[in-house]
mmCIF file of C-alpha atoms in Angstrom:
data_model
loop_
_atom_site.group_PDB
_atom_site.id
_atom_site.type_symbol
_atom_site.label_atom_id
_atom_site.label_comp_id
_atom_site.label_asym_id
_atom_site.label_seq_id
_atom_site.Cartn_x
_atom_site.Cartn_y
_atom_site.Cartn_z
ATOM 1 C CA GLU A 1 21.431 -7.366 19.884
ATOM 2 C CA PRO A 2 20.052 -3.953 20.844
ATOM 3 C CA GLU A 3 16.414 -3.400 19.999
ATOM 4 C CA VAL A 4 13.688 -0.794 20.056
ATOM 5 C CA THR A 5 11.105 -1.382 22.768
ATOM 6 C CA GLN A 6 7.561 -0.041 22.997
ATOM 7 C CA THR A 7 4.915 0.145 25.692
ATOM 8 C CA PRO A 8 2.138 -0.707 26.033
ATOM 9 C CA SER A 9 1.771 -3.554 23.567
ATOM 10 C CA HIS A 10 -1.990 -2.951 23.426
ATOM 11 C CA GLN A 11 -4.109 0.054 24.333
ATOM 12 C CA VAL A 12 -7.873 0.415 24.244
ATOM 13 C CA THR A 13 -9.314 3.873 24.652
ATOM 14 C CA GLN A 14 -12.558 5.784 24.218
ATOM 15 C CA MET A 15 -12.962 8.241 21.378
ATOM 16 C CA GLY A 16 -11.892 11.718 22.454
ATOM 17 C CA GLN A 17 -9.435 10.487 25.067
ATOM 18 C CA GLU A 18 -5.729 11.270 25.050
ATOM 19 C CA VAL A 19 -3.203 8.468 24.664
ATOM 20 C CA ILE A 20 0.562 8.413 25.029
ATOM 21 C CA LEU A 21 2.560 5.708 23.317
ATOM 22 C CA ARG A 22 6.055 5.122 24.582
ATOM 23 C CA CYS A 23 9.227 3.965 22.922
ATOM 24 C CA VAL A 24 12.823 3.395 23.957
ATOM 25 C CA PRO A 25 15.003 3.688 20.844
ATOM 26 C CA ILE A 26 18.342 1.959 20.436
ATOM 27 C CA SER A 27 20.755 3.779 22.709
ATOM 28 C CA ASN A 28 23.314 5.161 20.246
ATOM 29 C CA HIS A 29 20.734 6.121 17.623
ATOM 30 C CA LEU A 30 19.984 9.772 16.976
ATOM 31 C CA TYR A 31 16.982 9.629 14.625
ATOM 32 C CA PHE A 32 13.597 8.521 15.894
ATOM 33 C CA TYR A 33 10.424 7.834 13.987
ATOM 34 C CA TRP A 34 6.780 6.942 14.329
ATOM 35 C CA TYR A 35 4.955 4.969 11.673
ATOM 36 C CA ARG A 36 1.472 3.527 11.743
ATOM 37 C CA GLN A 37 -0.218 0.600 10.037
ATOM 38 C CA ILE A 38 -3.986 0.428 9.860
ATOM 39 C CA LEU A 39 -5.148 -3.191 9.798
ATOM 40 C CA GLY A 40 -4.775 -4.637 6.333
ATOM 41 C CA GLN A 41 -3.018 -1.564 4.969
ATOM 42 C CA LYS A 42 0.551 -0.499 4.372
ATOM 43 C CA VAL A 43 2.968 1.002 6.852
ATOM 44 C CA GLU A 44 2.783 4.823 6.737
ATOM 45 C CA PHE A 45 5.311 7.383 7.943
ATOM 46 C CA LEU A 46 4.108 9.849 10.571
ATOM 47 C CA VAL A 47 7.082 11.819 11.864
ATOM 48 C CA SER A 48 10.829 11.864 12.342
ATOM 49 C CA PHE A 49 12.675 13.507 15.222
ATOM 50 C CA TYR A 50 16.292 14.581 15.460
ATOM 51 C CA ASN A 51 18.213 16.803 17.819
ATOM 52 C CA ASN A 52 15.120 17.392 19.954
ATOM 53 C CA GLU A 53 12.930 18.619 17.178
ATOM 54 C CA ILE A 54 10.692 17.329 14.424
ATOM 55 C CA SER A 55 12.705 17.037 11.231
ATOM 56 C CA GLU A 56 9.950 15.777 8.945
ATOM 57 C CA LYS A 57 6.258 14.946 9.204
ATOM 58 C CA SER A 58 3.559 13.587 6.941
ATOM 59 C CA GLU A 59 0.065 14.858 6.205
ATOM 60 C CA ILE A 60 -1.268 12.354 8.726
ATOM 61 C CA PHE A 61 0.651 14.031 11.546
ATOM 62 C CA ASP A 62 -1.783 16.857 12.206
ATOM 63 C CA ASP A 63 -2.319 19.044 15.273
ATOM 64 C CA GLN A 64 -3.749 16.224 17.338
ATOM 65 C CA PHE A 65 -0.381 14.462 17.291
ATOM 66 C CA SER A 66 2.754 15.468 19.139
ATOM 67 C CA VAL A 67 6.095 13.864 19.925
ATOM 68 C CA GLU A 68 8.492 14.375 22.764
ATOM 69 C CA ARG A 69 11.751 13.078 24.131
ATOM 70 C CA PRO A 70 11.097 13.719 27.823
ATOM 71 C CA ASP A 71 14.394 12.253 29.006
ATOM 72 C CA GLY A 72 17.523 10.620 27.633
ATOM 73 C CA SER A 73 15.883 7.343 26.749
ATOM 74 C CA ASN A 74 12.158 7.666 26.029
ATOM 75 C CA PHE A 75 10.444 8.901 22.896
ATOM 76 C CA THR A 76 6.691 9.406 23.038
ATOM 77 C CA LEU A 77 3.793 9.903 20.662
ATOM 78 C CA LYS A 78 0.755 11.683 22.063
ATOM 79 C CA ILE A 79 -2.627 11.672 20.393
ATOM 80 C CA ARG A 80 -4.656 14.435 22.010
ATOM 81 C CA SER A 81 -8.220 13.502 21.167
ATOM 82 C CA THR A 82 -8.438 10.071 19.620
ATOM 83 C CA LYS A 83 -10.746 9.286 16.718
ATOM 84 C CA LEU A 84 -12.036 5.931 15.547
ATOM 85 C CA GLU A 85 -9.755 6.158 12.511
ATOM 86 C CA ASP A 86 -6.689 6.378 14.761
ATOM 87 C CA SER A 87 -7.082 2.674 15.470
ATOM 88 C CA ALA A 88 -3.907 1.114 14.109
ATOM 89 C CA MET A 89 -0.583 -0.450 15.006
ATOM 90 C CA TYR A 90 1.911 2.278 15.850
ATOM 91 C CA PHE A 91 5.562 1.439 15.264
ATOM 92 C CA CYS A 92 8.473 3.359 16.687
ATOM 93 C CA ALA A 93 11.785 3.139 14.827
ATOM 94 C CA SER A 94 15.275 4.501 15.251
ATOM 95 C CA SER A 95 18.405 4.858 13.163
ATOM 96 C CA GLU A 96 21.903 6.222 13.270
ATOM 97 C CA ALA A 97 22.346 9.672 11.743
ATOM 98 C CA ARG A 98 24.470 8.773 8.749
ATOM 99 C CA THR A 99 25.012 11.338 6.033
ATOM 100 C CA SER A 100 25.797 8.914 3.258
ATOM 101 C CA GLY A 101 25.504 5.307 2.337
ATOM 102 C CA GLY A 102 22.890 2.982 3.643
ATOM 103 C CA GLU A 103 21.063 3.499 6.925
ATOM 104 C CA THR A 104 18.773 0.970 8.491
ATOM 105 C CA GLN A 105 15.701 1.907 10.477
ATOM 106 C CA TYR A 106 15.031 -0.586 13.248
ATOM 107 C CA PHE A 107 11.430 -1.033 14.260
ATOM 108 C CA GLY A 108 9.948 -1.749 17.652
ATOM 109 C CA PRO A 109 7.272 -4.422 18.163
ATOM 110 C CA GLY A 110 4.476 -1.855 17.984
ATOM 111 C CA THR A 111 1.553 -0.690 20.088
ATOM 112 C CA ARG A 112 -1.844 -1.814 18.900
ATOM 113 C CA LEU A 113 -4.275 1.050 19.555
ATOM 114 C CA LEU A 114 -7.997 0.459 19.472
ATOM 115 C CA VAL A 115 -10.299 3.462 19.719
ATOM 116 C CA LEU A 116 -13.908 2.674 20.648
ATOM 117 C CA ARG B 1 -0.251 6.112 -9.137
ATOM 118 C CA LYS B 2 0.900 4.382 -5.950
ATOM 119 C CA GLU B 3 4.369 5.432 -4.794
ATOM 120 C CA VAL B 4 5.515 1.858 -4.283
ATOM 121 C CA GLU B 5 3.585 -0.863 -6.021
ATOM 122 C CA GLN B 6 3.727 -4.583 -5.337
ATOM 123 C CA ASP B 7 1.687 -7.608 -6.338
ATOM 124 C CA PRO B 8 -0.209 -8.441 -3.132
ATOM 125 C CA GLY B 9 -0.148 -12.184 -3.806
ATOM 126 C CA PRO B 10 -0.521 -14.509 -2.061
ATOM 127 C CA PHE B 11 2.197 -16.591 -3.615
ATOM 128 C CA ASN B 12 1.677 -20.209 -2.586
ATOM 129 C CA VAL B 13 4.789 -22.261 -3.303
ATOM 130 C CA PRO B 14 6.080 -25.660 -2.198
ATOM 131 C CA GLU B 15 9.162 -25.990 -0.029
ATOM 132 C CA GLY B 16 12.307 -25.833 -2.104
ATOM 133 C CA ALA B 17 10.771 -23.654 -4.813
ATOM 134 C CA THR B 18 12.281 -20.461 -6.165
ATOM 135 C CA VAL B 19 10.032 -17.427 -5.997
ATOM 136 C CA ALA B 20 10.476 -13.880 -7.270
ATOM 137 C CA PHE B 21 8.807 -10.684 -6.139
ATOM 138 C CA ASN B 22 8.756 -7.449 -8.063
ATOM 139 C CA CYS B 23 8.194 -3.883 -7.068
ATOM 140 C CA THR B 24 8.004 -0.574 -8.913
ATOM 141 C CA TYR B 25 8.408 2.886 -7.444
ATOM 142 C CA SER B 26 7.218 6.181 -8.845
ATOM 143 C CA ASN B 27 9.578 8.713 -7.247
ATOM 144 C CA SER B 28 12.712 8.910 -9.373
ATOM 145 C CA ALA B 29 14.404 10.826 -6.541
ATOM 146 C CA SER B 30 14.368 7.703 -4.372
ATOM 147 C CA GLN B 31 17.912 6.729 -3.517
ATOM 148 C CA SER B 32 17.734 3.975 -0.943
ATOM 149 C CA PHE B 33 15.968 0.681 -1.391
ATOM 150 C CA PHE B 34 15.172 -2.159 0.935
ATOM 151 C CA TRP B 35 13.251 -5.353 1.350
ATOM 152 C CA TYR B 36 11.683 -5.777 4.759
ATOM 153 C CA ARG B 37 9.897 -8.847 6.002
ATOM 154 C CA GLN B 38 6.761 -8.632 8.140
ATOM 155 C CA ASP B 39 5.243 -11.562 9.967
ATOM 156 C CA CYS B 40 1.568 -11.433 10.880
ATOM 157 C CA ARG B 41 0.901 -8.643 13.422
ATOM 158 C CA LYS B 42 4.627 -8.053 13.943
ATOM 159 C CA GLU B 43 7.002 -5.248 13.133
ATOM 160 C CA PRO B 44 8.812 -4.920 9.793
ATOM 161 C CA LYS B 45 12.313 -6.367 9.934
ATOM 162 C CA LEU B 46 15.037 -5.550 7.454
ATOM 163 C CA LEU B 47 15.738 -8.447 5.131
ATOM 164 C CA MET B 48 18.270 -6.685 2.944
ATOM 165 C CA SER B 49 19.236 -3.388 1.442
ATOM 166 C CA VAL B 50 19.238 -3.243 -2.354
ATOM 167 C CA TYR B 51 22.214 -1.837 -4.229
ATOM 168 C CA SER B 52 22.544 -0.829 -7.864
ATOM 169 C CA SER B 53 24.961 -3.640 -8.543
ATOM 170 C CA GLY B 54 22.598 -6.197 -7.101
ATOM 171 C CA ASN B 55 23.349 -8.113 -3.944
ATOM 172 C CA GLU B 56 22.972 -11.550 -2.515
ATOM 173 C CA ASP B 57 22.574 -12.809 1.029
ATOM 174 C CA GLY B 58 22.421 -16.570 1.215
ATOM 175 C CA ARG B 59 19.244 -17.707 -0.516
ATOM 176 C CA PHE B 60 18.097 -14.130 -1.154
ATOM 177 C CA THR B 61 19.071 -12.002 -4.147
ATOM 178 C CA ALA B 62 17.953 -8.429 -4.699
ATOM 179 C CA GLN B 63 18.214 -6.414 -7.901
ATOM 180 C CA LEU B 64 17.630 -2.761 -8.676
ATOM 181 C CA ASN B 65 16.940 -1.240 -12.079
ATOM 182 C CA ARG B 66 16.978 2.530 -11.661
ATOM 183 C CA ALA B 67 16.108 3.225 -15.294
ATOM 184 C CA SER B 68 12.903 1.202 -14.995
ATOM 185 C CA GLN B 69 12.375 2.100 -11.315
ATOM 186 C CA TYR B 70 12.044 -1.562 -10.549
ATOM 187 C CA ILE B 71 13.247 -3.683 -7.643
ATOM 188 C CA SER B 72 13.177 -7.443 -7.346
ATOM 189 C CA LEU B 73 13.711 -10.093 -4.714
ATOM 190 C CA LEU B 74 14.495 -13.716 -5.499
ATOM 191 C CA ILE B 75 14.211 -16.405 -2.855
ATOM 192 C CA ARG B 76 15.798 -19.740 -3.674
ATOM 193 C CA ASP B 77 15.111 -23.059 -1.929
ATOM 194 C CA SER B 78 12.087 -21.708 -0.032
ATOM 195 C CA LYS B 79 11.673 -22.776 3.577
ATOM 196 C CA LEU B 80 8.488 -22.954 5.610
ATOM 197 C CA SER B 81 9.955 -20.178 7.757
ATOM 198 C CA ASP B 82 10.048 -17.871 4.729
ATOM 199 C CA SER B 83 6.256 -17.559 4.941
ATOM 200 C CA ALA B 84 5.624 -13.868 5.602
ATOM 201 C CA THR B 85 4.756 -10.618 3.860
ATOM 202 C CA TYR B 86 7.633 -9.045 1.960
ATOM 203 C CA LEU B 87 7.636 -5.266 1.922
ATOM 204 C CA CYS B 88 9.340 -3.231 -0.766
ATOM 205 C CA VAL B 89 10.587 0.005 0.798
ATOM 206 C CA VAL B 90 12.161 3.086 -0.721
ATOM 207 C CA GLY B 91 13.802 6.073 0.907
ATOM 208 C CA PRO B 92 15.492 9.338 0.030
ATOM 209 C CA LEU B 93 19.134 10.205 -0.385
ATOM 210 C CA LEU B 94 20.784 10.740 2.966
ATOM 211 C CA MET B 95 22.244 14.211 3.199
ATOM 212 C CA ASP B 96 23.160 15.635 6.554
ATOM 213 C CA THR B 97 19.891 15.863 8.482
ATOM 214 C CA GLY B 98 17.694 15.626 5.410
ATOM 215 C CA ARG B 99 14.599 13.573 4.757
ATOM 216 C CA ARG B 100 14.574 10.028 6.004
ATOM 217 C CA ALA B 101 10.952 8.945 5.727
ATOM 218 C CA LEU B 102 10.581 5.469 4.290
ATOM 219 C CA THR B 103 7.801 4.725 1.825
ATOM 220 C CA PHE B 104 6.402 1.221 2.046
ATOM 221 C CA GLY B 105 4.645 -0.894 -0.493
ATOM 222 C CA SER B 106 1.585 -2.836 0.596
ATOM 223 C CA GLY B 107 3.581 -6.049 0.617
ATOM 224 C CA THR B 108 3.517 -9.397 -1.134
ATOM 225 C CA ARG B 109 2.369 -12.347 0.912
ATOM 226 C CA LEU B 110 4.314 -15.576 0.596
ATOM 227 C CA GLN B 111 3.021 -18.901 1.865
ATOM 228 C CA VAL B 112 5.476 -21.792 1.638
ATOM 229 C CA GLN B 113 3.747 -25.131 1.896
ATOM 230 C CA PRO B 114 5.180 -28.481 2.962
#
């Protein structure tokens, strides 16, 4: 069964450093997403990406965040200057681009980011 | 008011028990509904979509009441492997390249005991 993959599984960084989280979505999917989950809290939407541009973003996704699809398979989330409160599990997800009916978002295993 | 509200639990039940989880959502524009399962420190995995007519998948039954903005999940004959956090998730109507962000509840923890 095809699955979303993410690297690295864990990342520790110093406050103020830049991090890039990587994802390989399911190959025939056209919509890509980043969500985050702070420890003990709910999963929160960050951004969706379609046709090489951001289609939707949340209040959390401010100027320090950016996303990119640098090639035909990878989808990345960059945090420019990390803060302590960015410590969380970051999940990548992907889905087909249906226009009606149900659509499932498939989640990757996550990258656990710890900012010190 | 929280967008998606769930009883956090934990629900501690013996093997073989029937357990029900409830969820309410505040956005009446929500048009897609799901139950996801999340094991400790793992990613959410789709358990089932929820349709207006109600739907069943083996031991799992989901119901949707749009008028009350209420979603339920019933698990029959609980197994040890059902122990997890169950996430109630709502999403928008799919229209072309419209909004797709999912809104998650905080989850209800289930612990099935031998």
